[in-house]
PDB file of C-alpha atoms in Angstrom:
ATOM      1  CA  MET Y   1      81.915 181.426 -19.428  1.00 56.00           C
ATOM      2  CA  SER Y   2      85.259 183.173 -21.374  1.00 79.00           C
ATOM      3  CA  ILE Y   3      85.244 183.365 -24.817  1.00 89.00           C
ATOM      4  CA  PRO Y   4      88.770 181.703 -26.372  1.00 91.00           C
ATOM      5  CA  SER Y   5      90.239 184.073 -28.926  1.00 96.00           C
ATOM      6  CA  THR Y   6      93.936 183.895 -30.777  1.00 97.00           C
ATOM      7  CA  GLU Y   7      95.565 187.204 -31.715  1.00 98.00           C
ATOM      8  CA  GLY Y   8      98.625 186.774 -34.354  1.00 98.00           C
ATOM      9  CA  GLU Y   9     100.405 188.145 -37.333  1.00 98.00           C
ATOM     10  CA  ALA Y  10     100.470 186.051 -40.788  1.00 98.00           C
ATOM     11  CA  ILE Y  11     103.073 186.941 -42.365  1.00 98.00           C
ATOM     12  CA  TYR Y  12     102.322 188.640 -46.883  1.00 98.00           C
ATOM     13  CA  ASP Y  13     105.016 188.734 -48.879  1.00 96.00           C
ATOM     14  CA  VAL Y  14     104.527 191.668 -50.568  1.00 97.00           C
ATOM     15  CA  PRO Y  15     107.052 192.517 -53.724  1.00 94.00           C
ATOM     16  CA  GLY Y  16     109.003 195.345 -53.999  1.00 92.00           C
ATOM     17  CA  THR Y  17     109.108 197.284 -49.981  1.00 96.00           C
ATOM     18  CA  GLY Y  18     112.463 195.610 -49.370  1.00 93.00           C
ATOM     19  CA  LYS Y  19     110.319 194.531 -45.791  1.00 94.00           C
ATOM     20  CA  THR Y  20     108.994 191.159 -44.206  1.00 95.00           C
ATOM     21  CA  CYS Y  21     105.173 191.980 -44.410  1.00 98.00           C
ATOM     22  CA  LYS Y  22     102.368 191.571 -41.451  1.00 98.00           C
ATOM     23  CA  THR Y  23      98.689 191.086 -41.398  1.00 98.00           C
ATOM     24  CA  TRP Y  24      97.537 191.225 -37.793  1.00 98.00           C
ATOM     25  CA  PHE Y  25      94.407 189.317 -37.101  1.00 98.00           C
ATOM     26  CA  LYS Y  26      92.632 187.995 -33.532  1.00 98.00           C
ATOM     27  CA  VAL Y  27      90.277 185.871 -33.571  1.00 98.00           C
ATOM     28  CA  TYR Y  28      87.189 185.070 -31.298  1.00 98.00           C
ATOM     29  CA  GLY Y  29      85.690 181.655 -30.578  1.00 97.00           C
ATOM     30  CA  ASP Y  30      87.400 178.095 -32.421  1.00 95.00           C
ATOM     31  CA  LEU Y  31      88.142 177.617 -35.311  1.00 96.00           C
ATOM     32  CA  LYS Y  32      87.371 174.479 -35.391  1.00 92.00           C
ATOM     33  CA  SER Y  33      84.368 173.942 -34.566  1.00 92.00           C
ATOM     34  CA  ASN Y  34      81.389 173.338 -36.564  1.00 91.00           C
ATOM     35  CA  VAL Y  35      79.976 175.942 -37.041  1.00 96.00           C
ATOM     36  CA  ARG Y  36      81.565 178.804 -40.151  1.00 98.00           C
ATOM     37  CA  PRO Y  37      83.761 181.493 -39.009  1.00 98.00           C
ATOM     38  CA  CYS Y  38      83.127 185.503 -40.695  1.00 98.00           C
ATOM     39  CA  VAL Y  39      85.622 187.605 -41.540  1.00 98.00           C
ATOM     40  CA  LEU Y  40      85.996 190.853 -41.051  1.00 99.00           C
ATOM     41  CA  LEU Y  41      86.834 193.265 -43.838  1.00 99.00           C
ATOM     42  CA  HIS Y  42      86.859 196.770 -42.165  1.00 98.00           C
ATOM     43  CA  GLY Y  43      87.115 199.945 -44.064  1.00 98.00           C
ATOM     44  CA  GLY Y  44      88.541 203.368 -45.046  1.00 97.00           C
ATOM     45  CA  PRO Y  45      90.755 202.073 -46.858  1.00 98.00           C
ATOM     46  CA  GLY Y  46      92.339 202.189 -43.887  1.00 97.00           C
ATOM     47  CA  MET Y  47      90.274 202.519 -41.292  1.00 96.00           C
ATOM     48  CA  ALA Y  48      91.732 199.719 -39.544  1.00 97.00           C
ATOM     49  CA  HIS Y  49      89.710 197.356 -36.942  1.00 98.00           C
ATOM     50  CA  ASN Y  50      89.015 199.149 -33.956  1.00 98.00           C
ATOM     51  CA  TYR Y  51      85.209 200.360 -35.392  1.00 98.00           C
ATOM     52  CA  LEU Y  52      84.000 196.993 -35.845  1.00 98.00           C
ATOM     53  CA  LEU Y  53      84.291 195.858 -32.405  1.00 98.00           C
ATOM     54  CA  SER Y  54      80.639 195.412 -31.366  1.00 98.00           C
ATOM     55  CA  MET Y  55      80.724 192.287 -33.567  1.00 98.00           C
ATOM     56  CA  ILE Y  56      83.034 190.109 -30.781  1.00 98.00           C
ATOM     57  CA  ASP Y  57      78.514 190.050 -30.196  1.00 98.00           C
ATOM     58  CA  LEU Y  58      78.162 187.589 -32.825  1.00 98.00           C
ATOM     59  CA  THR Y  59      80.646 185.551 -30.541  1.00 98.00           C
ATOM     60  CA  THR Y  60      79.418 186.002 -27.165  1.00 97.00           C
ATOM     61  CA  ILE Y  61      75.870 185.638 -28.313  1.00 97.00           C
ATOM     62  CA  TYR Y  62      75.388 183.837 -31.367  1.00 97.00           C
ATOM     63  CA  GLY Y  63      78.449 181.883 -31.472  1.00 97.00           C
ATOM     64  CA  ILE Y  64      80.013 182.191 -34.741  1.00 98.00           C
ATOM     65  CA  PRO Y  65      83.830 182.398 -34.535  1.00 98.00           C
ATOM     66  CA  VAL Y  66      84.795 186.563 -36.055  1.00 98.00           C
ATOM     67  CA  VAL Y  67      88.042 186.803 -37.152  1.00 98.00           C
ATOM     68  CA  PHE Y  68      88.750 190.964 -37.181  1.00 98.00           C
ATOM     69  CA  TYR Y  69      92.317 191.983 -38.784  1.00 99.00           C
ATOM     70  CA  ASP Y  70      93.638 194.956 -40.021  1.00 98.00           C
ATOM     71  CA  GLN Y  71      94.523 196.075 -43.636  1.00 98.00           C
ATOM     72  CA  LEU Y  72      98.317 196.397 -44.298  1.00 98.00           C
ATOM     73  CA  GLY Y  73      99.216 199.896 -44.228  1.00 98.00           C
ATOM     74  CA  CYS Y  74      97.319 200.670 -41.137  1.00 98.00           C
ATOM     75  CA  GLY Y  75      96.658 199.287 -37.413  1.00 98.00           C
ATOM     76  CA  ARG Y  76      98.759 196.767 -36.311  1.00 98.00           C
ATOM     77  CA  SER Y  77      99.780 195.532 -39.715  1.00 98.00           C
ATOM     78  CA  THR Y  78     102.977 196.657 -41.168  1.00 98.00           C
ATOM     79  CA  LEU Y  79     102.629 200.508 -42.149  1.00 98.00           C
ATOM     80  CA  LEU Y  80     103.922 201.635 -45.267  1.00 98.00           C
ATOM     81  CA  PRO Y  81     104.418 205.018 -45.159  1.00 98.00           C
ATOM     82  CA  GLU Y  82     107.068 205.562 -47.440  1.00 97.00           C
ATOM     83  CA  LYS Y  83     104.246 204.440 -49.751  1.00 98.00           C
ATOM     84  CA  ARG Y  84     102.299 207.468 -49.527  1.00 97.00           C
ATOM     85  CA  GLY Y  85     100.437 208.928 -52.781  1.00 97.00           C
ATOM     86  CA  ASP Y  86     101.780 205.579 -55.051  1.00 98.00           C
ATOM     87  CA  THR Y  87      98.720 204.967 -56.411  1.00 97.00           C
ATOM     88  CA  SER Y  88      99.983 201.936 -58.079  1.00 97.00           C
ATOM     89  CA  PHE Y  89     101.105 199.940 -55.194  1.00 98.00           C
ATOM     90  CA  TRP Y  90      97.889 200.644 -53.045  1.00 98.00           C
ATOM     91  CA  THR Y  91      95.369 198.816 -55.229  1.00 98.00           C
ATOM     92  CA  PRO Y  92      92.387 196.434 -54.739  1.00 98.00           C
ATOM     93  CA  GLU Y  93      94.351 193.886 -55.846  1.00 98.00           C
ATOM     94  CA  LEU Y  94      96.803 193.897 -53.147  1.00 98.00           C
ATOM     95  CA  PHE Y  95      94.487 193.553 -50.289  1.00 98.00           C
ATOM     96  CA  LEU Y  96      92.251 190.391 -52.238  1.00 98.00           C
ATOM     97  CA  ASN Y  97      96.030 189.023 -51.949  1.00 98.00           C
ATOM     98  CA  GLU Y  98      95.966 189.678 -48.455  1.00 98.00           C
ATOM     99  CA  LEU Y  99      92.381 187.857 -47.529  1.00 98.00           C
ATOM    100  CA  GLU Y 100      93.249 184.852 -49.791  1.00 98.00           C
ATOM    101  CA  ASN Y 101      96.487 185.373 -47.558  1.00 98.00           C
ATOM    102  CA  LEU Y 102      95.205 185.056 -44.433  1.00 98.00           C
ATOM    103  CA  ILE Y 103      92.530 182.691 -44.554  1.00 98.00           C
ATOM    104  CA  LYS Y 104      95.109 180.310 -46.110  1.00 98.00           C
ATOM    105  CA  HIS Y 105      97.859 181.305 -42.859  1.00 98.00           C
ATOM    106  CA  LEU Y 106      94.357 180.430 -40.111  1.00 98.00           C
ATOM    107  CA  GLY Y 107      93.785 177.228 -42.172  1.00 97.00           C
ATOM    108  CA  ILE Y 108      90.101 178.206 -42.849  1.00 97.00           C
ATOM    109  CA  THR Y 109      88.142 176.475 -45.570  1.00 95.00           C
ATOM    110  CA  THR Y 110      84.618 177.028 -45.165  1.00 97.00           C
ATOM    111  CA  TYR Y 111      83.658 180.689 -44.660  1.00 98.00           C
ATOM    112  CA  ASP Y 112      81.731 183.732 -44.619  1.00 98.00           C
ATOM    113  CA  VAL Y 113      82.619 187.576 -45.071  1.00 98.00           C
ATOM    114  CA  PHE Y 114      81.251 190.408 -44.009  1.00 99.00           C
ATOM    115  CA  GLY Y 115      82.527 193.826 -45.545  1.00 98.00           C
ATOM    116  CA  ASN Y 116      81.891 197.009 -43.964  1.00 98.00           C
ATOM    117  CA  SER Y 117      82.003 200.381 -47.050  1.00 98.00           C
ATOM    118  CA  TRP Y 118      85.587 199.719 -48.358  1.00 98.00           C
ATOM    119  CA  GLY Y 119      85.460 196.452 -46.579  1.00 98.00           C
ATOM    120  CA  GLY Y 120      82.321 195.316 -48.522  1.00 98.00           C
ATOM    121  CA  MET Y 121      83.972 196.956 -51.938  1.00 98.00           C
ATOM    122  CA  LEU Y 122      86.503 194.374 -50.744  1.00 98.00           C
ATOM    123  CA  GLY Y 123      84.357 191.456 -50.471  1.00 98.00           C
ATOM    124  CA  GLY Y 124      82.243 192.197 -53.082  1.00 98.00           C
ATOM    125  CA  GLN Y 125      85.428 191.815 -55.315  1.00 98.00           C
ATOM    126  CA  TYR Y 126      86.687 189.199 -53.523  1.00 98.00           C
ATOM    127  CA  ALA Y 127      83.056 186.824 -54.175  1.00 98.00           C
ATOM    128  CA  LEU Y 128      84.030 187.906 -58.105  1.00 98.00           C
ATOM    129  CA  ARG Y 129      87.563 185.735 -57.223  1.00 97.00           C
ATOM    130  CA  ARG Y 130      84.882 182.842 -56.587  1.00 97.00           C
ATOM    131  CA  PRO Y 131      87.107 181.373 -54.099  1.00 97.00           C
ATOM    132  CA  LEU Y 132      86.616 177.955 -52.456  1.00 94.00           C
ATOM    133  CA  GLY Y 133      84.810 177.948 -49.417  1.00 96.00           C
ATOM    134  CA  LEU Y 134      83.181 181.029 -49.398  1.00 98.00           C
ATOM    135  CA  THR Y 135      80.051 180.332 -48.422  1.00 98.00           C
ATOM    136  CA  ARG Y 136      77.446 183.975 -47.535  1.00 98.00           C
ATOM    137  CA  LEU Y 137      78.862 187.429 -48.156  1.00 98.00           C
ATOM    138  CA  ILE Y 138      77.946 190.481 -46.321  1.00 99.00           C
ATOM    139  CA  VAL Y 139      77.827 194.035 -48.047  1.00 98.00           C
ATOM    140  CA  ALA Y 140      77.616 197.046 -45.075  1.00 98.00           C
ATOM    141  CA  ASN Y 141      77.068 200.283 -46.752  1.00 98.00           C
ATOM    142  CA  SER Y 142      78.985 199.845 -49.620  1.00 98.00           C
ATOM    143  CA  PRO Y 143      78.992 201.039 -53.605  1.00 98.00           C
ATOM    144  CA  THR Y 144      79.235 199.764 -56.553  1.00 98.00           C
ATOM    145  CA  ASP Y 145      80.368 202.380 -58.656  1.00 98.00           C
ATOM    146  CA  MET Y 146      82.830 205.283 -56.911  1.00 98.00           C
ATOM    147  CA  HIS Y 147      81.051 207.855 -59.098  1.00 97.00           C
ATOM    148  CA  THR Y 148      77.924 207.464 -57.330  1.00 98.00           C
ATOM    149  CA  TRP Y 149      79.116 207.228 -54.144  1.00 98.00           C
ATOM    150  CA  ILE Y 150      80.540 211.142 -54.858  1.00 97.00           C
ATOM    151  CA  THR Y 151      77.451 212.377 -56.217  1.00 97.00           C
ATOM    152  CA  GLU Y 152      75.200 210.324 -52.942  1.00 98.00           C
ATOM    153  CA  THR Y 153      78.400 212.080 -50.499  1.00 97.00           C
ATOM    154  CA  ASN Y 154      78.206 215.737 -52.009  1.00 96.00           C
ATOM    155  CA  LYS Y 155      74.351 216.056 -51.835  1.00 97.00           C
ATOM    156  CA  LEU Y 156      74.478 214.934 -47.907  1.00 97.00           C
ATOM    157  CA  ARG Y 157      77.608 217.429 -47.915  1.00 96.00           C
ATOM    158  CA  ASN Y 158      74.979 220.185 -49.974  1.00 96.00           C
ATOM    159  CA  GLU Y 159      73.381 219.856 -46.345  1.00 97.00           C
ATOM    160  CA  LEU Y 160      74.805 220.577 -43.839  1.00 97.00           C
ATOM    161  CA  PRO Y 161      75.061 224.179 -42.569  1.00 97.00           C
ATOM    162  CA  ALA Y 162      76.679 226.779 -44.310  1.00 97.00           C
ATOM    163  CA  GLU Y 163      79.266 227.911 -42.521  1.00 97.00           C
ATOM    164  CA  VAL Y 164      80.789 224.103 -42.498  1.00 97.00           C
ATOM    165  CA  GLN Y 165      80.695 224.049 -45.867  1.00 96.00           C
ATOM    166  CA  GLU Y 166      82.337 227.309 -46.473  1.00 96.00           C
ATOM    167  CA  ILE Y 167      85.204 226.046 -44.379  1.00 96.00           C
ATOM    168  CA  ILE Y 168      85.378 222.580 -45.841  1.00 95.00           C
ATOM    169  CA  ALA Y 169      85.295 223.904 -49.300  1.00 95.00           C
ATOM    170  CA  LYS Y 170      88.433 226.649 -48.627  1.00 95.00           C
ATOM    171  CA  HIS Y 171      90.696 223.804 -46.983  1.00 95.00           C
ATOM    172  CA  GLU Y 172      89.540 221.691 -50.133  1.00 92.00           C
ATOM    173  CA  ALA Y 173      90.733 224.343 -52.585  1.00 92.00           C
ATOM    174  CA  ASP Y 174      93.933 225.090 -50.204  1.00 93.00           C
ATOM    175  CA  GLY Y 175      95.061 222.614 -49.999  1.00 91.00           C
ATOM    176  CA  THR Y 176      94.973 222.165 -46.467  1.00 94.00           C
ATOM    177  CA  THR Y 177      92.665 219.870 -45.113  1.00 92.00           C
ATOM    178  CA  ASP Y 178      95.769 218.115 -43.258  1.00 89.00           C
ATOM    179  CA  SER Y 179      93.482 221.189 -40.764  1.00 93.00           C
ATOM    180  CA  GLU Y 180      92.426 220.643 -37.298  1.00 93.00           C
ATOM    181  CA  GLU Y 181      89.472 222.930 -38.824  1.00 95.00           C
ATOM    182  CA  TYR Y 182      89.389 220.970 -41.926  1.00 95.00           C
ATOM    183  CA  GLU Y 183      89.129 217.897 -39.564  1.00 93.00           C
ATOM    184  CA  ALA Y 184      86.107 219.686 -37.481  1.00 95.00           C
ATOM    185  CA  ALA Y 185      84.215 220.165 -40.243  1.00 96.00           C
ATOM    186  CA  ILE Y 186      84.146 217.166 -41.210  1.00 95.00           C
ATOM    187  CA  PHE Y 187      82.967 215.581 -38.017  1.00 96.00           C
ATOM    188  CA  VAL Y 188      80.247 217.634 -38.332  1.00 97.00           C
ATOM    189  CA  PHE Y 189      79.196 215.644 -41.408  1.00 97.00           C
ATOM    190  CA  TYR Y 190      80.944 211.787 -40.008  1.00 97.00           C
ATOM    191  CA  LYS Y 191      77.962 212.546 -36.540  1.00 97.00           C
ATOM    192  CA  ARG Y 192      75.160 212.232 -39.110  1.00 98.00           C
ATOM    193  CA  HIS Y 193      76.093 210.254 -41.945  1.00 98.00           C
ATOM    194  CA  VAL Y 194      79.266 207.859 -40.431  1.00 98.00           C
ATOM    195  CA  CYS Y 195      78.541 206.991 -37.009  1.00 98.00           C
ATOM    196  CA  ARG Y 196      75.130 209.405 -35.387  1.00 98.00           C
ATOM    197  CA  VAL Y 197      75.739 207.587 -31.595  1.00 98.00           C
ATOM    198  CA  ASP Y 198      76.492 210.137 -29.440  1.00 97.00           C
ATOM    199  CA  PRO Y 199      79.314 210.372 -27.366  1.00 97.00           C
ATOM    200  CA  MET Y 200      80.475 208.050 -30.075  1.00 97.00           C
ATOM    201  CA  PRO Y 201      81.880 204.700 -28.975  1.00 98.00           C
ATOM    202  CA  ILE Y 202      85.225 204.505 -27.475  1.00 98.00           C
ATOM    203  CA  PRO Y 203      86.635 201.821 -29.943  1.00 98.00           C
ATOM    204  CA  VAL Y 204      84.863 203.972 -33.122  1.00 98.00           C
ATOM    205  CA  LEU Y 205      87.214 207.320 -31.701  1.00 97.00           C
ATOM    206  CA  ASP Y 206      90.030 204.536 -31.756  1.00 97.00           C
ATOM    207  CA  THR Y 207      89.962 204.305 -35.568  1.00 97.00           C
ATOM    208  CA  PHE Y 208      90.078 207.574 -36.300  1.00 96.00           C
ATOM    209  CA  ASP Y 209      92.913 208.334 -34.188  1.00 96.00           C
ATOM    210  CA  VAL Y 210      94.215 205.324 -35.527  1.00 95.00           C
ATOM    211  CA  LEU Y 211      93.781 207.333 -38.740  1.00 95.00           C
ATOM    212  CA  LYS Y 212      95.280 210.083 -37.949  1.00 93.00           C
ATOM    213  CA  GLN Y 213      98.120 208.413 -36.954  1.00 94.00           C
ATOM    214  CA  ASP Y 214      99.343 206.761 -40.468  1.00 97.00           C
ATOM    215  CA  ASP Y 215      96.960 208.221 -42.941  1.00 97.00           C
ATOM    216  CA  THR Y 216      98.975 206.883 -46.145  1.00 98.00           C
ATOM    217  CA  VAL Y 217      96.481 204.196 -47.114  1.00 98.00           C
ATOM    218  CA  TYR Y 218      93.573 206.328 -46.985  1.00 98.00           C
ATOM    219  CA  THR Y 219      94.430 209.633 -48.861  1.00 97.00           C
ATOM    220  CA  THR Y 220      96.401 207.594 -51.191  1.00 98.00           C
ATOM    221  CA  MET Y 221      93.281 206.123 -52.255  1.00 98.00           C
ATOM    222  CA  ASN Y 222      90.398 207.853 -51.320  1.00 97.00           C
ATOM    223  CA  GLY Y 223      91.096 211.302 -50.243  1.00 95.00           C
ATOM    224  CA  PRO Y 224      91.188 213.841 -47.682  1.00 93.00           C
ATOM    225  CA  SER Y 225      87.373 212.818 -46.775  1.00 92.00           C
ATOM    226  CA  GLU Y 226      84.264 211.016 -47.650  1.00 93.00           C
ATOM    227  CA  PHE Y 227      83.394 213.506 -50.421  1.00 90.00           C
ATOM    228  CA  CYS Y 228      86.581 214.703 -51.145  1.00 91.00           C
ATOM    229  CA  VAL Y 229      87.665 211.375 -53.701  1.00 94.00           C
ATOM    230  CA  VAL Y 230      90.861 211.641 -55.284  1.00 95.00           C
ATOM    231  CA  GLY Y 231      92.885 209.240 -54.761  1.00 97.00           C
ATOM    232  CA  GLY Y 232      93.472 205.783 -56.491  1.00 97.00           C
ATOM    233  CA  LEU Y 233      89.895 204.216 -56.214  1.00 98.00           C
ATOM    234  CA  LYS Y 234      88.257 207.360 -58.172  1.00 97.00           C
ATOM    235  CA  ASP Y 235      86.962 205.345 -60.979  1.00 97.00           C
ATOM    236  CA  TRP Y 236      86.615 202.404 -59.054  1.00 98.00           C
ATOM    237  CA  VAL Y 237      84.021 200.521 -60.442  1.00 98.00           C
ATOM    238  CA  ILE Y 238      82.105 196.456 -60.086  1.00 98.00           C
ATOM    239  CA  THR Y 239      78.597 196.923 -61.146  1.00 98.00           C
ATOM    240  CA  PRO Y 240      79.185 195.086 -64.425  1.00 98.00           C
ATOM    241  CA  HIS Y 241      80.337 192.598 -63.190  1.00 98.00           C
ATOM    242  CA  VAL Y 242      77.918 192.281 -59.744  1.00 98.00           C
ATOM    243  CA  HIS Y 243      75.714 189.138 -61.697  1.00 98.00           C
ATOM    244  CA  ASP Y 244      78.661 186.600 -61.281  1.00 98.00           C
ATOM    245  CA  ILE Y 245      78.830 186.942 -57.605  1.00 98.00           C
ATOM    246  CA  SER Y 246      77.272 183.581 -56.537  1.00 97.00           C
ATOM    247  CA  VAL Y 247      76.971 183.262 -52.862  1.00 98.00           C
ATOM    248  CA  PRO Y 248      73.551 184.264 -51.105  1.00 98.00           C
ATOM    249  CA  THR Y 249      74.368 188.404 -49.862  1.00 98.00           C
ATOM    250  CA  MET Y 250      72.589 190.368 -47.739  1.00 98.00           C
ATOM    251  CA  LEU Y 251      73.128 194.280 -47.880  1.00 98.00           C
ATOM    252  CA  ILE Y 252      72.844 196.580 -45.101  1.00 98.00           C
ATOM    253  CA  ASN Y 253      72.435 200.472 -45.039  1.00 98.00           C
ATOM    254  CA  GLY Y 254      71.329 202.951 -43.174  1.00 98.00           C
ATOM    255  CA  ALA Y 255      68.693 205.714 -43.258  1.00 98.00           C
ATOM    256  CA  TYR Y 256      71.227 208.484 -42.831  1.00 98.00           C
ATOM    257  CA  ASP Y 257      73.647 206.557 -44.346  1.00 98.00           C
ATOM    258  CA  GLU Y 258      76.522 208.064 -46.581  1.00 98.00           C
ATOM    259  CA  ALA Y 259      75.896 204.421 -48.097  1.00 98.00           C
ATOM    260  CA  THR Y 260      72.270 205.975 -49.716  1.00 98.00           C
ATOM    261  CA  ASP Y 261      69.966 203.326 -51.105  1.00 98.00           C
ATOM    262  CA  GLU Y 262      70.980 205.521 -54.333  1.00 98.00           C
ATOM    263  CA  VAL Y 263      74.060 203.809 -53.821  1.00 98.00           C
ATOM    264  CA  VAL Y 264      72.914 200.371 -52.996  1.00 98.00           C
ATOM    265  CA  THR Y 265      70.448 199.995 -55.219  1.00 98.00           C
ATOM    266  CA  PRO Y 266      72.859 198.502 -57.891  1.00 98.00           C
ATOM    267  CA  TRP Y 267      74.194 195.898 -55.871  1.00 98.00           C
ATOM    268  CA  PHE Y 268      69.722 194.469 -55.382  1.00 98.00           C
ATOM    269  CA  LYS Y 269      69.306 195.022 -59.307  1.00 98.00           C
ATOM    270  CA  GLU Y 270      72.328 192.559 -60.340  1.00 97.00           C
ATOM    271  CA  LEU Y 271      73.058 190.446 -57.845  1.00 98.00           C
ATOM    272  CA  LYS Y 272      70.970 186.922 -57.585  1.00 94.00           C
ATOM    273  CA  HIS Y 273      70.911 185.890 -54.301  1.00 97.00           C
ATOM    274  CA  VAL Y 274      70.490 188.757 -52.231  1.00 98.00           C
ATOM    275  CA  LYS Y 275      68.444 189.919 -49.333  1.00 98.00           C
ATOM    276  CA  TRP Y 276      69.112 193.798 -48.577  1.00 98.00           C
ATOM    277  CA  VAL Y 277      67.559 195.695 -45.258  1.00 98.00           C
ATOM    278  CA  SER Y 278      68.320 198.828 -44.128  1.00 98.00           C
ATOM    279  CA  PHE Y 279      68.409 200.050 -40.517  1.00 98.00           C
ATOM    280  CA  ALA Y 280      65.789 203.379 -39.835  1.00 98.00           C
ATOM    281  CA  LYS Y 281      67.589 204.411 -36.961  1.00 98.00           C
ATOM    282  CA  SER Y 282      71.444 204.155 -38.508  1.00 98.00           C
ATOM    283  CA  SER Y 283      73.448 205.955 -40.549  1.00 98.00           C
ATOM    284  CA  HIS Y 284      76.744 204.060 -41.635  1.00 98.00           C
ATOM    285  CA  MET Y 285      77.821 202.074 -38.543  1.00 98.00           C
ATOM    286  CA  PRO Y 286      74.620 200.354 -37.817  1.00 98.00           C
ATOM    287  CA  HIS Y 287      76.823 197.751 -35.833  1.00 98.00           C
ATOM    288  CA  TRP Y 288      77.032 200.643 -33.008  1.00 98.00           C
ATOM    289  CA  GLU Y 289      73.453 201.912 -33.487  1.00 98.00           C
ATOM    290  CA  GLU Y 290      71.038 199.443 -33.701  1.00 98.00           C
ATOM    291  CA  ARG Y 291      73.852 197.036 -32.031  1.00 98.00           C
ATOM    292  CA  GLU Y 292      71.004 194.936 -31.275  1.00 98.00           C
ATOM    293  CA  ARG Y 293      69.082 194.611 -34.021  1.00 98.00           C
ATOM    294  CA  PHE Y 294      71.976 194.431 -35.864  1.00 98.00           C
ATOM    295  CA  MET Y 295      73.328 191.275 -34.551  1.00 98.00           C
ATOM    296  CA  ARG Y 296      70.125 189.696 -34.890  1.00 98.00           C
ATOM    297  CA  VAL Y 297      69.659 190.048 -38.126  1.00 98.00           C
ATOM    298  CA  VAL Y 298      73.217 189.236 -39.156  1.00 98.00           C
ATOM    299  CA  SER Y 299      73.525 186.570 -37.588  1.00 98.00           C
ATOM    300  CA  GLY Y 300      70.172 184.960 -38.764  1.00 98.00           C
ATOM    301  CA  PHE Y 301      71.752 184.962 -42.287  1.00 98.00           C
ATOM    302  CA  LEU Y 302      74.302 183.743 -41.291  1.00 98.00           C
ATOM    303  CA  LYS Y 303      73.106 180.646 -40.181  1.00 94.00           C
ATOM    304  CA  GLY Y 304      70.022 180.456 -42.085  1.00 85.00           C
TER     305      GLY Y 304
END
């Protein structure tokens, strides 16, 4: 039996852009069924939805409708390269408002949210708005505090082979982080702490290709790499507010994750209704690295 899917764009009115902005989305499953849909928030910022495509399993195996979308500035949504470097424009609030706009456009009134990495940060902030209809939240591989994230990712960086560390340090010092040599060195880190599947799944590689085509959002908000965070998010923190999240929440990370246990612990300490699942064979993408167990765990929580 084929799974119904719907693809479209939601108009998103963004002041200061001088153009009509659109959020691309694709829904798998029936939003009018009696099963709550799950809206999927991708990472980056600016990494696009592709690497989350294994989450289609939630629909094909467990019957949960899922909503993929590309956040503004990446993938199939409106690109704004002219806003590169503008940290006053690329803010979490821009993406929170986009998410609210998309949910309104889709006409869903009861739903769950799954966020991976930056998507989990965004999901946490969204839950703090206490939106009507949000029932459950999954925060996968995400920090509550970028300073902790930077500390932990740099610990992992320091475990890379010495020659790789030297290449990374040289290009960051010289301001040549757009070089192929720097990119190759960064991928050594990615293969250890982002996705350990070898070879990497095509959808994951597709996301990296999308980033190469336009890295405006990632560079402006994050920086040149996962551990060199110099963009608008470098001081981001919601730890003091996490206790105000009221919906049941699941936390996820992997044993080899750049989102280490130290990164995830503040969520666990502060949340009222929380479950934490760690994946022993995974890093930052257990939805690929331990796909079968991941989908079983996530669907169980969403249907619980």
